[in-house]
Amino acid sequence: MSFQSEEDLSCPVCHDIFRDPVFLTCSHSFCKTCLKNCWAQKLEQQCPVCKKMSEQSDPPCNLVLKNLAEAYLKKKNQSTAAGSEVICSLHFEKLKLFCLDHQEPACVICRDSRAHVDHKFWPIDEAAQDHKEELQKALKPLQDKLKVLQKAKGNFDITEKHIKTQAQQTEKQIKEQFKMFRMFLDEEEKTRLAVLSIEEQEKSQQMKEKIAALSREMAGLSATIRAAEEELKAENVAFLQDYKGTMNMVQLYPQLDAPQVVSEALIDVAKHLGNLGYNIWNKMKKMVSYSPVILDPNSAHPNLLISEDLTRVNVSEKLQLPDNPERFDFYPIAMASEGFYSGTHSWDVEVGNSTDWKVGVLAESAKRKGEPQSGLWRLGFYKGEYTVRSLPESSTVLFLKAVKKVRVQLDWNRGKVSFSDPDTKTHIHTFTHTFTEKMFPYVSNLSKIPLKMLPATVK
C-alpha cells in the first residue's frame, strides 16, 4: 500500500488524517470513532463507502495506515514549527528548489524524478525573490489604479456632500425670495382692498344721506296728498268751506325736480382692476434687480467666494469643493452661467477699490484644468498697473486714471471685445478676433473687496 498525498491518509467520513484507523473485510478503512458513530446512527454494520455489510462488530486496527498517518502528522507539525520550510507532499522532504518548467516548488527527490527530467531548477529563495519582483512590477499598475480610484471616490464623496449643501442653500434662498414676494403681495392686497373699502363707505354714505333726504320729502308729500284726498271725501258744504285752504296747500307745495344719481356715484371699478397685474408687477420692479451676467459657482476656483445672489466675487480661504470638470483650478476665475453665440452684449462690473482683478470674456473651449493657453481676452489691474491681455499673447500695460467700473462689450458677429469706463464714457481698449464658438463673461478677483456685476435697468 502506497500513499501519495494527504488525501490518501484521510478518513472518508471526517476527511481528516486517520485517528486509530480500522479496516473492514471490504478493505475500506475509517477512524475507529467515525465508524462507530456511523453504525450507531444507522443501527446496522454497513461500510460507509461501499455499503457492504460487515460481520465484525469490532474491526481490527490498520497498523500500517496508523503508522503512516502518525508519521505524516509528525512531519507536518515539524514543517509548521519550521515556519517557511514546507514539506513535499509526495516525498516529505523540504521544498528547497523551484521548477522553472512547471513553475512550482520541488524537493531534491522531485528534481531527480521522472516527472522533472531535463527541467531547470532554481534555489527556492532566488526563485521567490525573482517572482516577488515580477509580482510587485505587475502589481504597481493596480496599486496606482487603486490610488486613482480612491482619489476619485474622495472627490465623489465631496461632490455628494456639496450637492446636498447646494440643494439646502438654494432651497433656503428660493423660500426667502418667495416669502418676500408673498409679503409684498399680501401688503399690496391689503392696501388695495382698504382703498376699495374706503371708497365703498364714502359713496354708500353719500347715497344713504340722499335716500334719507328723499324719504323725508316723500313723507311730507304723502301727508299733503292724504290730507287733500280726505277733503275730497267730505260733504260738499264742508269741502267748499275748506276748499281754498286745501287748494293753497296743494298748489303751494314745492314743485321739486326728481332727484338724479350724481356722476361718479358708483365704485370706480376701472381704477381698481384696470391693468391690475401690470401695475403690481410695475411696482414690484422697484424691489427686484436684473443682472445681465449671473456667475456660475460650479465654475469658480476654490479660492473664490461667490455671493448668494451670484453677482459678487471676492477672494477667500480655499474652499473644499468638488473637482468637477467645469471648475477652474489654475487661474482664480469664475465665469458666467450663460454664454453668447451671436449678437452684441454689454455688462458693467464694479471693481471699486479691489487691488487685484481681471474682467473679460473666455471661449467655451478654454482650458479649465491647468493653465489656459488660449481663448481669453481681458482687462486687469495688479500692483497699481492696468494691463490688457489676449492669450497666448503677453500683457500690455495701459496708462489709465483710476477706474471704478468697467463696461465690457462683446460684438460676437463683428469679432470685437471692448472695454470702457461707463462713468466717464471713456474707451479703454478693443480686441479683434474671429469668434467661432460660444463666449462667456468672466471675472477674477484676489482681493477681499468684492467685484460686483451691476444690474441693468428693468423696463
Coordinates of C-alpha atoms in Angstrom, one line a residue:
M1 CA 0.0 0.0 0.0
S2 CA 1.5 3.3 -1.0
F3 CA 0.1 6.7 -0.1
Q4 CA 0.8 9.6 -2.5
S5 CA -0.9 12.6 -0.8
E6 CA -2.7 13.8 2.3
E7 CA -6.0 12.6 0.6
D8 CA -4.7 9.0 0.8
L9 CA -4.3 9.4 4.6
S10 CA -7.7 11.0 5.2
C11 CA -10.8 9.2 6.6
P12 CA -13.7 9.1 4.1
V13 CA -16.1 10.1 6.9
C14 CA -14.4 13.0 8.7
H15 CA -11.9 13.9 5.9
D16 CA -9.2 14.4 8.5
I17 CA -6.0 12.4 8.9
F18 CA -6.8 9.0 10.3
R19 CA -7.0 8.6 14.0
D20 CA -6.9 5.0 15.3
P21 CA -7.8 3.6 11.8
V22 CA -9.6 0.3 11.5
F23 CA -10.3 -1.7 8.3
L24 CA -13.3 -3.8 7.2
T25 CA -13.3 -7.0 5.2
C26 CA -14.2 -4.9 2.1
S27 CA -10.7 -3.3 2.6
H28 CA -12.0 0.2 3.4
S29 CA -10.5 2.0 6.4
F30 CA -12.0 4.5 8.8
C31 CA -11.3 6.2 12.0
K32 CA -12.5 3.9 14.8
T33 CA -14.7 6.6 16.3
C34 CA -16.1 7.7 12.9
L35 CA -17.1 4.1 12.1
K36 CA -18.8 3.5 15.4
N37 CA -20.8 6.8 15.1
C38 CA -22.0 5.8 11.6
W39 CA -23.1 2.4 12.8
A40 CA -24.8 3.9 15.8
Q41 CA -26.8 6.3 13.7
K42 CA -27.9 3.7 11.1
L43 CA -28.3 0.8 13.6
E44 CA -26.5 -1.5 11.2
Q45 CA -22.9 -2.6 10.5
Q46 CA -22.6 -1.3 6.9
C47 CA -19.5 0.1 5.2
P48 CA -20.0 3.9 4.8
V49 CA -18.3 3.7 1.4
C50 CA -19.4 0.6 -0.5
K51 CA -22.5 -0.2 1.7
K52 CA -21.3 -3.9 2.2
M53 CA -22.5 -5.4 5.5
S54 CA -19.7 -6.3 7.9
E55 CA -19.8 -9.3 10.2
Q56 CA -17.2 -7.8 12.5
S57 CA -18.6 -5.7 15.3
D58 CA -15.1 -4.7 16.4
P59 CA -12.9 -4.3 13.3
P60 CA -9.1 -4.7 13.7
C61 CA -6.7 -1.8 13.7
N62 CA -4.9 -0.9 10.5
L63 CA -1.4 -0.6 11.9
V64 CA 0.3 0.3 8.6
L65 CA -2.1 3.1 8.0
K66 CA -1.9 4.3 11.6
N67 CA 1.9 4.5 11.4
L68 CA 1.8 6.4 8.1
A69 CA -0.8 8.8 9.4
E70 CA 1.2 9.4 12.6
A71 CA 4.4 9.9 10.6
Y72 CA 2.7 12.3 8.3
L73 CA 1.3 14.3 11.1
K74 CA 4.7 14.4 12.8
K75 CA 6.4 15.8 9.7
K76 CA 3.5 18.2 9.1
N77 CA 3.9 19.5 12.7
Q78 CA 7.7 19.8 12.2
S79 CA 7.0 21.8 9.0
T80 CA 4.7 24.1 10.7
A81 CA 7.2 24.7 13.6
A82 CA 9.9 25.4 11.0
G83 CA 7.9 28.3 9.7
S84 CA 8.7 28.9 6.0
E85 CA 10.0 25.3 5.4
V86 CA 7.2 23.5 3.7
I87 CA 7.3 19.7 3.2
C88 CA 6.8 18.0 -0.1
S89 CA 3.5 16.1 -0.1
L90 CA 5.0 13.3 -2.2
H91 CA 8.3 12.7 -0.6
F92 CA 8.1 14.5 2.8
E93 CA 11.2 16.4 2.1
K94 CA 11.8 20.2 2.4
L95 CA 10.9 22.2 -0.7
K96 CA 14.2 23.8 -1.4
L97 CA 14.0 24.1 -5.2
F98 CA 11.7 25.7 -7.8
C99 CA 11.0 24.0 -11.2
L100 CA 11.0 26.7 -13.9
D101 CA 9.2 24.4 -16.3
H102 CA 6.3 23.5 -14.0
Q103 CA 6.5 26.8 -12.1
E104 CA 6.1 25.0 -8.8
P105 CA 8.3 24.3 -5.7
A106 CA 10.0 20.9 -5.5
C107 CA 12.3 18.9 -3.3
V108 CA 15.6 17.2 -4.2
I109 CA 13.8 13.9 -4.8
C110 CA 11.3 15.7 -7.2
R111 CA 14.3 17.1 -9.1
D112 CA 15.6 13.6 -9.8
S113 CA 12.2 12.0 -10.5
R114 CA 10.9 11.1 -13.9
A115 CA 8.3 13.9 -13.8
H116 CA 11.1 16.6 -13.9
V117 CA 13.5 15.1 -16.5
D118 CA 15.6 17.8 -18.2
H119 CA 13.8 20.5 -16.2
K120 CA 15.6 23.6 -15.0
F121 CA 15.6 24.4 -11.3
W122 CA 16.5 27.4 -9.2
P123 CA 17.0 27.7 -5.4
I124 CA 13.7 28.4 -3.8
D125 CA 14.9 31.7 -2.3
E126 CA 16.2 33.0 -5.6
A127 CA 13.1 32.0 -7.4
A128 CA 10.9 33.6 -4.7
Q129 CA 12.8 36.8 -4.9
D130 CA 12.6 36.9 -8.7
H131 CA 8.9 36.1 -8.8
K132 CA 8.2 38.6 -6.0
E133 CA 9.9 41.3 -8.1
E134 CA 7.8 40.3 -11.1
L135 CA 4.6 40.3 -9.0
Q136 CA 5.5 43.7 -7.5
K137 CA 6.0 45.1 -11.0
A138 CA 2.7 43.6 -12.2
L139 CA 1.0 44.9 -9.0
K140 CA 2.2 48.5 -9.5
P141 CA -0.4 49.5 -12.1
L142 CA -3.1 48.0 -9.9
Q143 CA -1.8 50.0 -6.9
D144 CA -1.7 53.1 -9.0
K145 CA -5.2 52.4 -10.2
L146 CA -6.4 52.0 -6.7
K147 CA -4.9 55.3 -5.7
V148 CA -6.7 56.9 -8.6
L149 CA -10.0 55.3 -7.6
Q150 CA -9.5 56.3 -4.0
K151 CA -8.9 59.9 -5.1
A152 CA -12.0 59.7 -7.4
K153 CA -14.1 58.3 -4.6
G154 CA -12.9 61.1 -2.3
N155 CA -14.0 63.6 -4.9
F156 CA -17.3 61.8 -5.3
D157 CA -17.8 62.0 -1.5
I158 CA -17.1 65.7 -1.5
T159 CA -19.4 66.1 -4.6
E160 CA -22.3 64.3 -2.9
K161 CA -22.0 66.4 0.3
H162 CA -21.7 69.6 -1.9
I163 CA -24.8 68.6 -3.8
K164 CA -26.8 68.4 -0.5
T165 CA -25.3 71.7 0.7
Q166 CA -26.2 73.4 -2.6
A167 CA -29.7 72.0 -2.6
Q168 CA -30.3 73.2 1.0
Q169 CA -28.9 76.6 0.4
T170 CA -30.7 77.0 -2.9
E171 CA -34.0 75.9 -1.3
K172 CA -33.5 78.4 1.5
Q173 CA -32.9 81.2 -0.9
I174 CA -35.9 80.3 -3.0
K175 CA -38.1 80.2 0.0
E176 CA -36.8 83.6 1.2
Q177 CA -37.4 85.1 -2.2
F178 CA -41.0 83.8 -2.4
K179 CA -41.6 84.8 1.2
M180 CA -40.5 88.4 0.3
F181 CA -42.8 88.4 -2.7
R182 CA -45.7 86.9 -0.7
M183 CA -45.3 89.6 1.9
F184 CA -45.3 92.3 -0.8
L185 CA -48.4 90.8 -2.4
D186 CA -50.1 90.5 0.9
E187 CA -49.4 94.1 1.8
E188 CA -50.4 95.2 -1.7
E189 CA -53.6 93.3 -1.4
K190 CA -54.4 94.8 2.0
T191 CA -53.7 98.3 0.7
R192 CA -55.8 98.0 -2.4
L193 CA -58.7 96.3 -0.5
A194 CA -58.5 99.1 2.1
V195 CA -58.8 101.8 -0.7
L196 CA -61.7 99.9 -2.1
S197 CA -63.4 99.7 1.3
I198 CA -63.0 103.4 1.9
E199 CA -64.5 104.3 -1.4
E200 CA -67.3 102.0 -0.8
Q201 CA -68.0 103.5 2.6
E202 CA -67.8 107.1 1.3
K203 CA -70.1 106.5 -1.6
S204 CA -72.5 104.3 0.3
Q205 CA -72.8 107.1 3.0
Q206 CA -73.5 109.7 0.3
M207 CA -76.3 107.5 -1.1
K208 CA -77.7 106.9 2.4
E209 CA -77.9 110.7 3.0
K210 CA -79.6 111.2 -0.3
I211 CA -82.0 108.4 0.5
A212 CA -82.8 109.8 3.9
A213 CA -83.5 113.3 2.5
L214 CA -85.6 111.8 -0.3
S215 CA -87.5 109.7 2.3
R216 CA -88.3 112.9 4.3
E217 CA -89.5 114.6 1.2
M218 CA -91.7 111.7 0.2
A219 CA -93.2 111.6 3.8
G220 CA -94.2 115.3 3.6
L221 CA -95.6 114.9 0.1
S222 CA -97.5 111.8 1.1
A223 CA -99.0 113.7 4.1
T224 CA -100.2 116.5 1.8
I225 CA -101.7 114.0 -0.6
R226 CA -103.6 112.2 2.1
A227 CA -105.0 115.5 3.6
A228 CA -106.2 116.5 0.1
E229 CA -107.7 113.1 -0.5
E230 CA -109.6 113.3 2.8
E231 CA -111.0 116.6 1.8
L232 CA -112.3 115.0 -1.4
K233 CA -114.3 112.6 0.7
A234 CA -116.0 115.3 2.7
E235 CA -119.6 116.6 2.2
N236 CA -120.0 119.3 -0.4
V237 CA -120.6 122.2 2.0
A238 CA -117.7 121.1 4.2
F239 CA -115.5 120.6 1.1
L240 CA -116.3 124.0 -0.2
Q241 CA -115.7 125.6 3.1
D242 CA -112.1 124.2 3.3
Y243 CA -111.5 124.2 -0.5
K244 CA -109.5 127.4 -0.6
G245 CA -107.1 126.3 2.2
T246 CA -106.8 122.9 0.7
M247 CA -106.0 124.2 -2.7
N248 CA -103.4 126.6 -1.4
M249 CA -101.8 123.7 0.4
V250 CA -101.6 121.6 -2.7
Q251 CA -100.6 124.4 -5.1
L252 CA -98.1 126.0 -2.8
Y253 CA -96.3 122.7 -2.1
P254 CA -92.7 123.0 -3.6
Q255 CA -92.5 121.6 -7.1
L256 CA -89.1 119.9 -7.0
D257 CA -87.5 118.1 -9.8
A258 CA -87.0 114.3 -9.4
P259 CA -83.5 113.8 -7.8
Q260 CA -81.0 112.1 -10.1
V261 CA -78.0 109.9 -9.2
V262 CA -74.9 112.2 -9.4
S263 CA -71.9 111.3 -11.6
E264 CA -69.1 109.3 -10.0
A265 CA -71.5 107.8 -7.5
L266 CA -70.5 104.3 -8.4
I267 CA -67.4 102.4 -7.4
D268 CA -64.5 103.2 -9.8
V269 CA -64.0 99.6 -10.8
A270 CA -61.7 100.5 -13.7
K271 CA -59.4 102.3 -11.2
H272 CA -59.1 99.2 -9.0
L273 CA -59.0 96.4 -11.7
G274 CA -57.6 98.1 -14.8
N275 CA -54.2 96.6 -15.6
L276 CA -54.1 95.3 -12.0
G277 CA -51.5 92.6 -12.7
Y278 CA -49.3 95.1 -14.7
N279 CA -49.5 97.7 -12.0
I280 CA -48.5 95.3 -9.3
W281 CA -45.6 94.0 -11.5
N282 CA -44.5 97.5 -12.3
K283 CA -44.4 98.2 -8.6
M284 CA -42.5 95.0 -7.9
K285 CA -39.8 96.1 -10.2
K286 CA -38.6 98.5 -7.5
M287 CA -37.9 95.7 -5.2
V288 CA -36.0 93.4 -7.6
S289 CA -33.0 93.8 -9.8
Y290 CA -31.9 92.2 -13.1
S291 CA -28.3 91.3 -13.8
P292 CA -27.3 90.6 -17.4
V293 CA -24.5 88.4 -16.1
I294 CA -25.0 85.7 -13.4
L295 CA -21.9 83.9 -12.2
D296 CA -21.7 80.1 -12.2
P297 CA -20.5 78.9 -8.7
N298 CA -19.7 75.5 -10.2
S299 CA -17.0 77.1 -12.4
A300 CA -15.4 79.2 -9.6
H301 CA -11.9 78.5 -8.5
P302 CA -11.8 77.1 -4.8
N303 CA -10.2 80.4 -3.7
L304 CA -13.2 82.5 -4.9
L305 CA -16.3 83.1 -2.9
I306 CA -19.5 83.8 -4.8
S307 CA -22.3 85.7 -3.2
E308 CA -25.7 84.2 -2.6
D309 CA -27.3 86.3 -5.4
L310 CA -24.4 85.1 -7.8
T311 CA -23.4 88.7 -8.7
R312 CA -20.4 89.3 -6.5
V313 CA -17.0 87.6 -6.1
N314 CA -14.0 88.0 -3.8
V315 CA -11.1 86.0 -2.5
S316 CA -11.4 83.6 0.4
E317 CA -9.6 80.8 2.1
K318 CA -9.5 77.7 -0.1
L319 CA -12.9 76.1 0.0
Q320 CA -13.5 72.3 0.0
L321 CA -15.3 72.0 -3.4
P322 CA -15.7 69.1 -5.8
D323 CA -13.1 69.0 -8.6
N324 CA -15.9 68.9 -11.2
P325 CA -15.0 69.4 -14.9
E326 CA -16.4 72.9 -15.1
R327 CA -14.3 74.3 -12.3
F328 CA -11.1 76.3 -12.9
D329 CA -8.1 75.2 -10.8
F330 CA -5.2 77.4 -12.1
Y331 CA -6.4 81.0 -12.5
P332 CA -8.8 82.3 -9.9
I333 CA -11.6 82.5 -12.4
A334 CA -15.4 82.5 -12.1
M335 CA -17.3 82.6 -15.4
A336 CA -20.9 83.4 -16.2
S337 CA -23.6 80.8 -16.2
E338 CA -24.6 81.7 -19.8
G339 CA -22.6 82.4 -22.9
F340 CA -23.2 84.1 -26.2
Y341 CA -23.0 82.6 -29.7
S342 CA -24.0 85.7 -31.6
G343 CA -25.1 89.3 -31.3
T344 CA -23.9 92.3 -29.3
H345 CA -23.9 92.1 -25.5
S346 CA -22.8 94.5 -22.8
W347 CA -22.4 94.4 -19.0
D348 CA -20.9 96.5 -16.3
V349 CA -18.6 95.3 -13.5
E350 CA -17.9 97.4 -10.4
V351 CA -14.2 96.9 -9.5
G352 CA -14.2 99.6 -6.8
N353 CA -11.0 99.6 -4.7
S354 CA -10.0 96.0 -5.5
T355 CA -6.3 95.7 -5.8
D356 CA -6.1 92.6 -8.0
W357 CA -8.9 92.0 -10.5
K358 CA -9.5 90.9 -14.1
V359 CA -12.6 91.1 -16.3
G360 CA -13.3 89.9 -19.8
V361 CA -14.5 87.0 -21.9
L362 CA -13.3 83.5 -22.5
A363 CA -14.1 80.8 -25.0
E364 CA -16.1 77.7 -24.1
S365 CA -13.1 75.6 -25.0
A366 CA -10.7 77.5 -22.7
K367 CA -8.8 75.0 -20.5
R368 CA -10.3 74.6 -17.1
K369 CA -7.7 72.3 -15.5
G370 CA -4.2 73.7 -15.5
E371 CA -3.1 77.0 -17.1
P372 CA -5.2 78.1 -20.1
Q373 CA -3.2 78.6 -23.2
S374 CA -5.7 80.4 -25.4
G375 CA -9.3 81.6 -25.6
L376 CA -9.2 84.5 -23.1
W377 CA -9.5 88.3 -23.6
R378 CA -9.3 90.6 -20.5
L379 CA -8.6 93.9 -18.8
G380 CA -6.9 93.7 -15.4
F381 CA -5.4 95.6 -12.5
Y382 CA -2.4 94.4 -10.4
K383 CA 0.3 96.2 -8.4
G384 CA -1.1 99.6 -9.5
E385 CA -0.9 98.8 -13.2
Y386 CA -3.7 98.4 -15.7
T387 CA -3.0 95.7 -18.3
V388 CA -4.8 94.1 -21.2
R389 CA -4.1 90.6 -22.5
S390 CA -5.2 88.1 -25.1
L391 CA -3.9 84.6 -24.7
P392 CA -1.4 83.4 -25.8
E393 CA 0.0 86.9 -26.1
S394 CA 1.7 88.7 -23.2
S395 CA 0.3 91.5 -21.2
T396 CA 0.3 95.2 -22.4
V397 CA 0.4 98.0 -19.8
L398 CA -2.1 100.8 -20.1
F399 CA -1.8 104.2 -18.6
L400 CA -5.2 105.0 -17.1
K401 CA -6.7 107.1 -14.4
A402 CA -8.4 105.2 -11.5
V403 CA -11.3 103.1 -12.8
K404 CA -14.1 102.1 -10.5
K405 CA -16.4 100.5 -13.1
V406 CA -15.6 98.6 -16.3
R407 CA -18.1 98.1 -19.2
V408 CA -17.4 95.0 -21.3
Q409 CA -19.0 94.9 -24.7
L410 CA -18.9 91.8 -26.9
D411 CA -19.8 92.1 -30.6
W412 CA -19.6 88.4 -31.5
N413 CA -20.5 88.8 -35.1
R414 CA -18.0 91.6 -35.8
G415 CA -15.4 89.9 -33.6
K416 CA -14.8 92.6 -31.1
V417 CA -14.3 92.8 -27.3
S418 CA -14.3 96.4 -26.0
F419 CA -13.6 97.8 -22.5
S420 CA -14.7 101.3 -21.4
D421 CA -15.3 103.4 -18.3
P422 CA -19.1 103.9 -18.1
D423 CA -18.7 106.8 -15.5
T424 CA -16.6 108.9 -17.8
K425 CA -17.7 107.2 -21.1
T426 CA -14.0 106.7 -21.9
H427 CA -12.9 104.0 -24.3
I428 CA -10.1 101.8 -22.8
H429 CA -9.2 99.1 -25.3
T430 CA -10.6 96.9 -28.0
F431 CA -9.6 93.4 -29.1
T432 CA -10.4 92.0 -32.5
H433 CA -10.8 88.3 -33.2
T434 CA -12.9 86.0 -35.4
F435 CA -15.1 84.1 -32.9
T436 CA -16.2 80.6 -33.8
E437 CA -17.6 79.3 -30.5
K438 CA -19.7 80.4 -27.5
M439 CA -18.1 83.2 -25.5
F440 CA -18.6 83.6 -21.7
P441 CA -18.2 86.7 -19.5
Y442 CA -15.7 86.0 -16.7
V443 CA -14.2 87.8 -13.6
S444 CA -11.2 87.2 -11.4
N445 CA -10.6 88.8 -8.0
L446 CA -7.8 88.2 -5.5
S447 CA -9.0 91.0 -3.2
K448 CA -11.3 90.8 -0.2
I449 CA -13.1 93.8 -1.8
P450 CA -15.8 92.2 -4.0
L451 CA -16.2 92.7 -7.7
K452 CA -19.9 93.2 -8.5
M453 CA -21.8 92.5 -11.7
L454 CA -24.0 95.6 -11.9
P455 CA -27.7 95.3 -12.6
A456 CA -29.3 96.5 -15.7
T457 CA -32.4 98.8 -15.9
V458 CA -35.6 96.8 -15.9
K459 CA -38.0 98.2 -18.5

